[in-house]
Amino acid sequence: MSGFGHRFHRERIAGTIAVMALAIFSLTQCRMVEDRLTGVSVQQLNDREREGATHCIIQCQTIAAQAFIAEAQLVAANLKACNGDPACIQAENARHQAVVQTILINLRACIDSCHRQGGGDD
């Protein structure tokens, strides 16, 4: 593979990581809103519960960010080890995409677990 091909893969990986990092950190800007359909108000939550959910979400994001960093290092090493072999590169790209999807699914599940959805003592 030419130098351009290696540079393209590195740039693609760097771009993917940048987009994922932006998505993770943009989640910190999410705010809970009132659920008017059920009549439950966020105002009813005490400060401790809100702080706990925020802390939980930050932990989820930190874990995902660490997983993305580790995956970025692994995919870079694996692509280098492919030494330009197209089949190896294709297999590594497929593996990488599967891992990225798993990290994103786990992040969403983690964040969802930070909220008490459907719970309560009615």
Short mmCIF file of the C-alpha atoms (twelve columns), coordinates in Angstrom:
data_MODEL
# 
_entry.id   MODEL 
# 
loop_
_atom_site.group_PDB 
_atom_site.id 
_atom_site.type_symbol 
_atom_site.label_atom_id 
_atom_site.label_alt_id 
_atom_site.label_comp_id 
_atom_site.label_asym_id 
_atom_site.label_seq_id 
_atom_site.Cartn_x 
_atom_site.Cartn_y 
_atom_site.Cartn_z 
_atom_site.pdbx_PDB_model_num 
ATOM 1   C CA . MET A 1   0.000   0.000  0.000  1 
ATOM 2   C CA . SER A 2   1.285   3.450  -0.778 1 
ATOM 3   C CA . GLY A 3   2.070   6.073  1.836  1 
ATOM 4   C CA . PHE A 4   -1.182  7.754  0.847  1 
ATOM 5   C CA . GLY A 5   -3.153  4.633  1.799  1 
ATOM 6   C CA . HIS A 6   -1.594  4.453  5.263  1 
ATOM 7   C CA . ARG A 7   -2.165  8.174  5.774  1 
ATOM 8   C CA . PHE A 8   -5.794  7.792  4.650  1 
ATOM 9   C CA . HIS A 9   -6.393  5.028  7.214  1 
ATOM 10  C CA . ARG A 10  -4.754  7.058  9.996  1 
ATOM 11  C CA . GLU A 11  -6.808  10.118 9.070  1 
ATOM 12  C CA . ARG A 12  -9.974  8.013  8.920  1 
ATOM 13  C CA . ILE A 13  -9.285  6.563  12.360 1 
ATOM 14  C CA . ALA A 14  -8.460  9.990  13.779 1 
ATOM 15  C CA . GLY A 15  -11.651 11.401 12.273 1 
ATOM 16  C CA . THR A 16  -13.747 8.569  13.673 1 
ATOM 17  C CA . ILE A 17  -12.264 9.053  17.132 1 
ATOM 18  C CA . ALA A 18  -12.830 12.811 16.979 1 
ATOM 19  C CA . VAL A 19  -16.491 12.337 16.051 1 
ATOM 20  C CA . MET A 20  -16.991 9.773  18.829 1 
ATOM 21  C CA . ALA A 21  -15.306 11.999 21.405 1 
ATOM 22  C CA . LEU A 22  -17.469 14.929 20.344 1 
ATOM 23  C CA . ALA A 23  -20.593 12.774 20.661 1 
ATOM 24  C CA . ILE A 24  -19.584 11.552 24.113 1 
ATOM 25  C CA . PHE A 25  -18.790 14.967 25.487 1 
ATOM 26  C CA . SER A 26  -21.859 16.561 23.908 1 
ATOM 27  C CA . LEU A 27  -23.976 14.247 26.041 1 
ATOM 28  C CA . THR A 28  -22.875 16.239 29.079 1 
ATOM 29  C CA . GLN A 29  -24.987 19.071 27.690 1 
ATOM 30  C CA . CYS A 30  -28.182 16.999 27.907 1 
ATOM 31  C CA . ARG A 31  -30.701 18.183 30.469 1 
ATOM 32  C CA . MET A 32  -33.639 16.343 31.896 1 
ATOM 33  C CA . VAL A 33  -36.960 17.974 31.120 1 
ATOM 34  C CA . GLU A 34  -40.394 17.668 32.659 1 
ATOM 35  C CA . ASP A 35  -42.471 14.698 31.609 1 
ATOM 36  C CA . ARG A 36  -45.842 16.382 31.217 1 
ATOM 37  C CA . LEU A 37  -47.491 13.238 29.854 1 
ATOM 38  C CA . THR A 38  -47.258 11.443 33.188 1 
ATOM 39  C CA . GLY A 39  -47.422 14.566 35.316 1 
ATOM 40  C CA . VAL A 40  -44.056 13.791 36.915 1 
ATOM 41  C CA . SER A 41  -41.932 16.892 37.258 1 
ATOM 42  C CA . VAL A 42  -38.158 16.999 37.358 1 
ATOM 43  C CA . GLN A 43  -38.669 19.626 40.048 1 
ATOM 44  C CA . GLN A 44  -39.757 16.785 42.321 1 
ATOM 45  C CA . LEU A 45  -36.311 15.237 42.195 1 
ATOM 46  C CA . ASN A 46  -34.086 16.319 45.026 1 
ATOM 47  C CA . ASP A 47  -30.636 17.768 44.414 1 
ATOM 48  C CA . ARG A 48  -28.898 14.615 45.578 1 
ATOM 49  C CA . GLU A 49  -30.653 12.473 42.977 1 
ATOM 50  C CA . ARG A 50  -29.781 14.926 40.204 1 
ATOM 51  C CA . GLU A 51  -26.151 15.059 41.275 1 
ATOM 52  C CA . GLY A 52  -26.063 11.271 41.393 1 
ATOM 53  C CA . ALA A 53  -27.416 10.962 37.847 1 
ATOM 54  C CA . THR A 54  -24.939 13.549 36.564 1 
ATOM 55  C CA . HIS A 55  -22.041 11.768 38.257 1 
ATOM 56  C CA . CYS A 56  -23.231 8.456  36.836 1 
ATOM 57  C CA . ILE A 57  -23.405 9.862  33.293 1 
ATOM 58  C CA . ILE A 58  -19.922 11.332 33.609 1 
ATOM 59  C CA . GLN A 59  -18.634 7.923  34.710 1 
ATOM 60  C CA . CYS A 60  -20.304 6.312  31.683 1 
ATOM 61  C CA . GLN A 61  -18.690 8.862  29.374 1 
ATOM 62  C CA . THR A 62  -15.281 8.372  30.971 1 
ATOM 63  C CA . ILE A 63  -15.486 4.607  30.532 1 
ATOM 64  C CA . ALA A 64  -16.528 5.015  26.886 1 
ATOM 65  C CA . ALA A 65  -13.760 7.541  26.221 1 
ATOM 66  C CA . GLN A 66  -11.189 5.148  27.674 1 
ATOM 67  C CA . ALA A 67  -12.577 2.333  25.518 1 
ATOM 68  C CA . PHE A 68  -12.369 4.529  22.404 1 
ATOM 69  C CA . ILE A 69  -8.766  5.464  23.172 1 
ATOM 70  C CA . ALA A 70  -7.797  1.829  23.698 1 
ATOM 71  C CA . GLU A 71  -9.579  0.831  20.483 1 
ATOM 72  C CA . ALA A 72  -7.875  3.622  18.538 1 
ATOM 73  C CA . GLN A 73  -4.487  2.389  19.683 1 
ATOM 74  C CA . LEU A 74  -5.376  -1.207 18.864 1 
ATOM 75  C CA . VAL A 75  -6.758  -0.483 15.389 1 
ATOM 76  C CA . ALA A 76  -3.705  1.636  14.553 1 
ATOM 77  C CA . ALA A 77  -1.364  -1.171 15.618 1 
ATOM 78  C CA . ASN A 78  -3.412  -3.800 13.796 1 
ATOM 79  C CA . LEU A 79  -3.530  -1.783 10.568 1 
ATOM 80  C CA . LYS A 80  0.212   -1.260 10.747 1 
ATOM 81  C CA . ALA A 81  0.650   -5.014 11.238 1 
ATOM 82  C CA . CYS A 82  -1.459  -5.618 8.114  1 
ATOM 83  C CA . ASN A 83  1.491   -4.223 6.166  1 
ATOM 84  C CA . GLY A 84  -0.726  -3.121 3.299  1 
ATOM 85  C CA . ASP A 85  -2.556  -6.445 2.842  1 
ATOM 86  C CA . PRO A 86  -6.037  -5.472 1.558  1 
ATOM 87  C CA . ALA A 87  -7.793  -8.505 3.091  1 
ATOM 88  C CA . CYS A 88  -6.179  -7.840 6.457  1 
ATOM 89  C CA . ILE A 89  -7.109  -4.154 6.314  1 
ATOM 90  C CA . GLN A 90  -10.697 -4.975 5.371  1 
ATOM 91  C CA . ALA A 91  -10.991 -7.483 8.221  1 
ATOM 92  C CA . GLU A 92  -9.493  -5.013 10.688 1 
ATOM 93  C CA . ASN A 93  -11.832 -2.241 9.578  1 
ATOM 94  C CA . ALA A 94  -14.815 -4.572 10.046 1 
ATOM 95  C CA . ARG A 95  -13.566 -5.588 13.501 1 
ATOM 96  C CA . HIS A 96  -13.021 -1.951 14.425 1 
ATOM 97  C CA . GLN A 97  -16.517 -0.902 13.327 1 
ATOM 98  C CA . ALA A 98  -18.040 -3.731 15.378 1 
ATOM 99  C CA . VAL A 99  -16.085 -2.656 18.458 1 
ATOM 100 C CA . VAL A 100 -17.100 0.986  17.980 1 
ATOM 101 C CA . GLN A 101 -20.762 -0.035 17.751 1 
ATOM 102 C CA . THR A 102 -20.405 -2.134 20.908 1 
ATOM 103 C CA . ILE A 103 -18.837 0.784  22.787 1 
ATOM 104 C CA . LEU A 104 -21.673 3.080  21.685 1 
ATOM 105 C CA . ILE A 105 -24.336 0.523  22.666 1 
ATOM 106 C CA . ASN A 106 -22.691 0.060  26.059 1 
ATOM 107 C CA . LEU A 107 -22.485 3.834  26.541 1 
ATOM 108 C CA . ARG A 108 -26.194 4.262  25.834 1 
ATOM 109 C CA . ALA A 109 -27.089 1.369  28.172 1 
ATOM 110 C CA . CYS A 110 -24.888 2.829  30.896 1 
ATOM 111 C CA . ILE A 111 -26.463 6.280  30.575 1 
ATOM 112 C CA . ASP A 112 -29.953 4.784  30.513 1 
ATOM 113 C CA . SER A 113 -29.180 2.954  33.754 1 
ATOM 114 C CA . CYS A 114 -28.328 6.302  35.375 1 
ATOM 115 C CA . HIS A 115 -31.976 7.350  35.211 1 
ATOM 116 C CA . ARG A 116 -34.881 5.807  37.045 1 
ATOM 117 C CA . GLN A 117 -37.160 5.373  34.098 1 
ATOM 118 C CA . GLY A 118 -40.590 4.037  34.952 1 
ATOM 119 C CA . GLY A 119 -39.752 3.742  38.638 1 
ATOM 120 C CA . GLY A 120 -41.350 5.331  41.628 1 
ATOM 121 C CA . ASP A 121 -43.464 4.727  44.681 1 
ATOM 122 C CA . ASP A 122 -46.888 5.747  43.392 1 
# 
